[in-house]
């Protein structure tokens, strides 16, 4: 979960900065920085879980071949 939280902080910062630079609006930058990364953080958490499951299956298949 720590990895996910640090990713969230980084993503909030990038989202705000890019949106602010494009619009010049602190309000729009703040709104985008709250909504988009929050959704992306949840998606990333599940992506990471699926990725680990796929890696485990791959390792299990390799173990079966070498056994």
mmCIF file of N, CA and C in Angstrom:
data_model
loop_
_atom_site.group_PDB
_atom_site.id
_atom_site.type_symbol
_atom_site.label_atom_id
_atom_site.label_comp_id
_atom_site.label_asym_id
_atom_site.label_seq_id
_atom_site.Cartn_x
_atom_site.Cartn_y
_atom_site.Cartn_z
ATOM 1 N N UNK A 1 0.820 -1.197 0.000
ATOM 2 C CA UNK A 1 0.000 0.000 0.000
ATOM 3 C C UNK A 1 0.873 1.273 0.000
ATOM 4 N N UNK A 2 2.042 1.196 0.587
ATOM 5 C CA UNK A 2 2.941 2.359 0.602
ATOM 6 C C UNK A 2 3.309 2.772 -0.811
ATOM 7 N N UNK A 3 3.590 1.785 -1.655
ATOM 8 C CA UNK A 3 3.924 2.068 -3.051
ATOM 9 C C UNK A 3 2.768 2.798 -3.727
ATOM 10 N N UNK A 4 1.557 2.374 -3.469
ATOM 11 C CA UNK A 4 0.374 3.001 -4.057
ATOM 12 C C UNK A 4 0.213 4.431 -3.565
ATOM 13 N N UNK A 5 0.433 4.660 -2.282
ATOM 14 C CA UNK A 5 0.279 6.009 -1.727
ATOM 15 C C UNK A 5 1.346 6.970 -2.253
ATOM 16 N N UNK A 6 2.581 6.507 -2.372
ATOM 17 C CA UNK A 6 3.611 7.394 -2.908
ATOM 18 C C UNK A 6 3.349 7.694 -4.385
ATOM 19 N N UNK A 7 2.842 6.709 -5.103
ATOM 20 C CA UNK A 7 2.454 6.930 -6.498
ATOM 21 C C UNK A 7 1.350 7.978 -6.569
ATOM 22 N N UNK A 8 0.404 7.918 -5.637
ATOM 23 C CA UNK A 8 -0.711 8.875 -5.618
ATOM 24 C C UNK A 8 -0.197 10.301 -5.426
ATOM 25 N N UNK A 9 0.706 10.492 -4.488
ATOM 26 C CA UNK A 9 1.252 11.835 -4.237
ATOM 27 C C UNK A 9 1.967 12.356 -5.487
ATOM 28 N N UNK A 10 2.762 11.518 -6.099
ATOM 29 C CA UNK A 10 3.457 11.909 -7.315
ATOM 30 C C UNK A 10 2.459 12.259 -8.413
ATOM 31 N N UNK A 11 1.437 11.443 -8.558
ATOM 32 C CA UNK A 11 0.459 11.661 -9.609
ATOM 33 C C UNK A 11 -0.354 12.938 -9.365
ATOM 34 N N UNK A 12 -0.761 13.194 -8.121
ATOM 35 C CA UNK A 12 -1.474 14.434 -7.803
ATOM 36 C C UNK A 12 -0.635 15.645 -8.196
ATOM 37 N N UNK A 13 0.640 15.597 -7.864
ATOM 38 C CA UNK A 13 1.540 16.717 -8.161
ATOM 39 C C UNK A 13 1.673 16.937 -9.666
ATOM 40 N N UNK A 14 1.883 15.872 -10.403
ATOM 41 C CA UNK A 14 2.031 15.987 -11.856
ATOM 42 C C UNK A 14 0.726 16.475 -12.485
ATOM 43 N N UNK A 15 -0.405 15.910 -12.064
ATOM 44 C CA UNK A 15 -1.699 16.306 -12.636
ATOM 45 C C UNK A 15 -1.971 17.788 -12.395
ATOM 46 N N UNK A 16 -1.714 18.258 -11.177
ATOM 47 C CA UNK A 16 -1.940 19.668 -10.880
ATOM 48 C C UNK A 16 -1.026 20.550 -11.725
ATOM 49 N N UNK A 17 0.256 20.217 -11.749
ATOM 50 C CA UNK A 17 1.233 21.043 -12.458
ATOM 51 C C UNK A 17 0.917 21.138 -13.942
ATOM 52 N N UNK A 18 0.658 20.013 -14.573
ATOM 53 C CA UNK A 18 0.364 20.025 -16.010
ATOM 54 C C UNK A 18 -0.914 20.804 -16.291
ATOM 55 N N UNK A 19 -1.964 20.553 -15.513
ATOM 56 C CA UNK A 19 -3.233 21.245 -15.746
ATOM 57 C C UNK A 19 -3.105 22.739 -15.482
ATOM 58 N N UNK A 20 -2.393 23.102 -14.438
ATOM 59 C CA UNK A 20 -2.193 24.518 -14.139
ATOM 60 C C UNK A 20 -1.414 25.205 -15.263
ATOM 61 N N UNK A 21 -0.361 24.549 -15.745
ATOM 62 C CA UNK A 21 0.423 25.143 -16.828
ATOM 63 C C UNK A 21 -0.388 25.290 -18.111
ATOM 64 N N UNK A 22 -1.296 24.349 -18.364
ATOM 65 C CA UNK A 22 -2.120 24.419 -19.571
ATOM 66 C C UNK A 22 -3.262 25.429 -19.462
ATOM 67 N N UNK A 23 -3.831 25.576 -18.246
ATOM 68 C CA UNK A 23 -5.015 26.428 -18.097
ATOM 69 C C UNK A 23 -4.732 27.737 -17.370
ATOM 70 N N UNK A 24 -3.703 27.766 -16.537
ATOM 71 C CA UNK A 24 -3.439 28.944 -15.710
ATOM 72 C C UNK A 24 -4.412 29.078 -14.552
ATOM 73 N N UNK A 25 -5.223 28.048 -14.349
ATOM 74 C CA UNK A 25 -6.236 28.098 -13.298
ATOM 75 C C UNK A 25 -5.882 27.153 -12.150
ATOM 76 N N UNK A 26 -5.761 27.738 -10.948
ATOM 77 C CA UNK A 26 -5.518 26.925 -9.762
ATOM 78 C C UNK A 26 -6.744 26.050 -9.476
ATOM 79 N N UNK A 27 -7.928 26.591 -9.698
ATOM 80 C CA UNK A 27 -9.159 25.833 -9.438
ATOM 81 C C UNK A 27 -9.269 24.608 -10.358
ATOM 82 N N UNK A 28 -9.071 24.804 -11.647
ATOM 83 C CA UNK A 28 -9.147 23.680 -12.587
ATOM 84 C C UNK A 28 -8.003 22.701 -12.306
ATOM 85 N N UNK A 29 -6.814 23.223 -12.067
ATOM 86 C CA UNK A 29 -5.675 22.359 -11.735
ATOM 87 C C UNK A 29 -5.940 21.525 -10.507
ATOM 88 N N UNK A 30 -6.522 22.145 -9.500
ATOM 89 C CA UNK A 30 -6.851 21.422 -8.269
ATOM 90 C C UNK A 30 -7.916 20.368 -8.487
ATOM 91 N N UNK A 31 -8.935 20.710 -9.265
ATOM 92 C CA UNK A 31 -10.010 19.748 -9.530
ATOM 93 C C UNK A 31 -9.483 18.537 -10.286
ATOM 94 N N UNK A 32 -8.719 18.792 -11.324
ATOM 95 C CA UNK A 32 -8.157 17.681 -12.102
ATOM 96 C C UNK A 32 -7.189 16.876 -11.237
ATOM 97 N N UNK A 33 -6.401 17.566 -10.429
ATOM 98 C CA UNK A 33 -5.430 16.886 -9.568
ATOM 99 C C UNK A 33 -6.098 16.020 -8.514
ATOM 100 N N UNK A 34 -7.326 16.305 -8.166
ATOM 101 C CA UNK A 34 -8.034 15.469 -7.189
ATOM 102 C C UNK A 34 -8.764 14.307 -7.847
ATOM 103 N N UNK A 35 -9.423 14.559 -8.946
ATOM 104 C CA UNK A 35 -10.282 13.539 -9.554
ATOM 105 C C UNK A 35 -9.475 12.500 -10.344
ATOM 106 N N UNK A 36 -8.707 12.939 -11.300
ATOM 107 C CA UNK A 36 -8.019 12.004 -12.201
ATOM 108 C C UNK A 36 -7.028 11.098 -11.465
ATOM 109 N N UNK A 37 -6.137 11.620 -10.632
ATOM 110 C CA UNK A 37 -5.215 10.718 -9.933
ATOM 111 C C UNK A 37 -5.908 9.800 -8.925
ATOM 112 N N UNK A 38 -6.971 10.271 -8.314
ATOM 113 C CA UNK A 38 -7.682 9.408 -7.361
ATOM 114 C C UNK A 38 -8.208 8.165 -8.079
ATOM 115 N N UNK A 39 -8.791 8.361 -9.228
ATOM 116 C CA UNK A 39 -9.300 7.229 -10.010
ATOM 117 C C UNK A 39 -8.127 6.373 -10.502
ATOM 118 N N UNK A 40 -7.097 7.017 -10.994
ATOM 119 C CA UNK A 40 -5.936 6.286 -11.490
ATOM 120 C C UNK A 40 -5.240 5.496 -10.386
ATOM 121 N N UNK A 41 -5.219 6.012 -9.179
ATOM 122 C CA UNK A 41 -4.584 5.318 -8.058
ATOM 123 C C UNK A 41 -5.308 4.020 -7.740
ATOM 124 N N UNK A 42 -6.618 4.068 -7.754
ATOM 125 C CA UNK A 42 -7.403 2.854 -7.513
ATOM 126 C C UNK A 42 -7.139 1.840 -8.634
ATOM 127 N N UNK A 43 -7.135 2.312 -9.860
ATOM 128 C CA UNK A 43 -6.868 1.434 -11.001
ATOM 129 C C UNK A 43 -5.456 0.834 -10.883
ATOM 130 N N UNK A 44 -4.484 1.652 -10.494
ATOM 131 C CA UNK A 44 -3.109 1.170 -10.345
ATOM 132 C C UNK A 44 -3.023 0.072 -9.302
ATOM 133 N N UNK A 45 -3.730 0.214 -8.190
ATOM 134 C CA UNK A 45 -3.712 -0.785 -7.120
ATOM 135 C C UNK A 45 -4.162 -2.142 -7.668
ATOM 136 N N UNK A 46 -5.255 -2.153 -8.408
ATOM 137 C CA UNK A 46 -5.760 -3.410 -8.958
ATOM 138 C C UNK A 46 -4.861 -3.923 -10.090
ATOM 139 N N UNK A 47 -4.304 -3.008 -10.864
ATOM 140 C CA UNK A 47 -3.355 -3.389 -11.912
ATOM 141 C C UNK A 47 -2.167 -4.116 -11.294
ATOM 142 N N UNK A 48 -1.643 -3.588 -10.194
ATOM 143 C CA UNK A 48 -0.509 -4.188 -9.512
ATOM 144 C C UNK A 48 -0.859 -5.579 -8.982
ATOM 145 N N UNK A 49 -2.066 -5.744 -8.449
ATOM 146 C CA UNK A 49 -2.504 -7.055 -7.947
ATOM 147 C C UNK A 49 -2.592 -8.070 -9.079
ATOM 148 N N UNK A 50 -3.154 -7.673 -10.212
ATOM 149 C CA UNK A 50 -3.260 -8.571 -11.364
ATOM 150 C C UNK A 50 -1.860 -8.916 -11.877
ATOM 151 N N UNK A 51 -0.993 -7.919 -11.949
ATOM 152 C CA UNK A 51 0.366 -8.131 -12.435
ATOM 153 C C UNK A 51 1.094 -9.155 -11.566
ATOM 154 N N UNK A 52 0.969 -9.027 -10.252
ATOM 155 C CA UNK A 52 1.615 -9.972 -9.338
ATOM 156 C C UNK A 52 1.049 -11.375 -9.511
ATOM 157 N N UNK A 53 -0.244 -11.475 -9.732
ATOM 158 C CA UNK A 53 -0.870 -12.776 -9.955
ATOM 159 C C UNK A 53 -0.324 -13.410 -11.241
ATOM 160 N N UNK A 54 -0.183 -12.618 -12.303
ATOM 161 C CA UNK A 54 0.369 -13.135 -13.549
ATOM 162 C C UNK A 54 1.827 -13.574 -13.381
ATOM 163 N N UNK A 55 2.595 -12.801 -12.631
ATOM 164 C CA UNK A 55 3.981 -13.184 -12.371
ATOM 165 C C UNK A 55 4.051 -14.495 -11.597
ATOM 166 N N UNK A 56 3.164 -14.671 -10.624
ATOM 167 C CA UNK A 56 3.139 -15.905 -9.835
ATOM 168 C C UNK A 56 2.773 -17.099 -10.713
ATOM 169 N N UNK A 57 1.806 -16.919 -11.616
ATOM 170 C CA UNK A 57 1.429 -18.004 -12.530
ATOM 171 C C UNK A 57 2.594 -18.368 -13.447
ATOM 172 N N UNK A 58 3.292 -17.357 -13.929
ATOM 173 C CA UNK A 58 4.437 -17.594 -14.796
ATOM 174 C C UNK A 58 5.518 -18.371 -14.037
ATOM 175 N N UNK A 59 5.772 -17.972 -12.811
ATOM 176 C CA UNK A 59 6.777 -18.656 -11.996
ATOM 177 C C UNK A 59 6.350 -20.099 -11.712
ATOM 178 N N UNK A 60 5.067 -20.292 -11.439
ATOM 179 C CA UNK A 60 4.549 -21.630 -11.185
ATOM 180 C C UNK A 60 4.737 -22.518 -12.432
ATOM 181 N N UNK A 61 4.472 -21.980 -13.601
ATOM 182 C CA UNK A 61 4.645 -22.727 -14.848
ATOM 183 C C UNK A 61 6.123 -23.081 -15.057
ATOM 184 N N UNK A 62 7.018 -22.150 -14.786
ATOM 185 C CA UNK A 62 8.450 -22.418 -14.915
ATOM 186 C C UNK A 62 8.895 -23.475 -13.920
ATOM 187 N N UNK A 63 8.375 -23.394 -12.707
ATOM 188 C CA UNK A 63 8.712 -24.400 -11.687
ATOM 189 C C UNK A 63 8.246 -25.790 -12.113
ATOM 190 N N UNK A 64 7.073 -25.874 -12.740
ATOM 191 C CA UNK A 64 6.527 -27.163 -13.188
ATOM 192 C C UNK A 64 7.379 -27.757 -14.303
ATOM 193 N N UNK A 65 7.920 -26.892 -15.163
ATOM 194 C CA UNK A 65 8.753 -27.357 -16.271
ATOM 195 C C UNK A 65 10.084 -27.903 -15.756
ATOM 196 N N UNK A 66 10.657 -27.226 -14.769
ATOM 197 C CA UNK A 66 11.972 -27.611 -14.267
ATOM 198 C C UNK A 66 11.918 -28.706 -13.212
ATOM 199 N N UNK A 67 10.721 -29.050 -12.771
ATOM 200 C CA UNK A 67 10.621 -30.076 -11.722
ATOM 201 C C UNK A 67 10.703 -31.472 -12.272
#
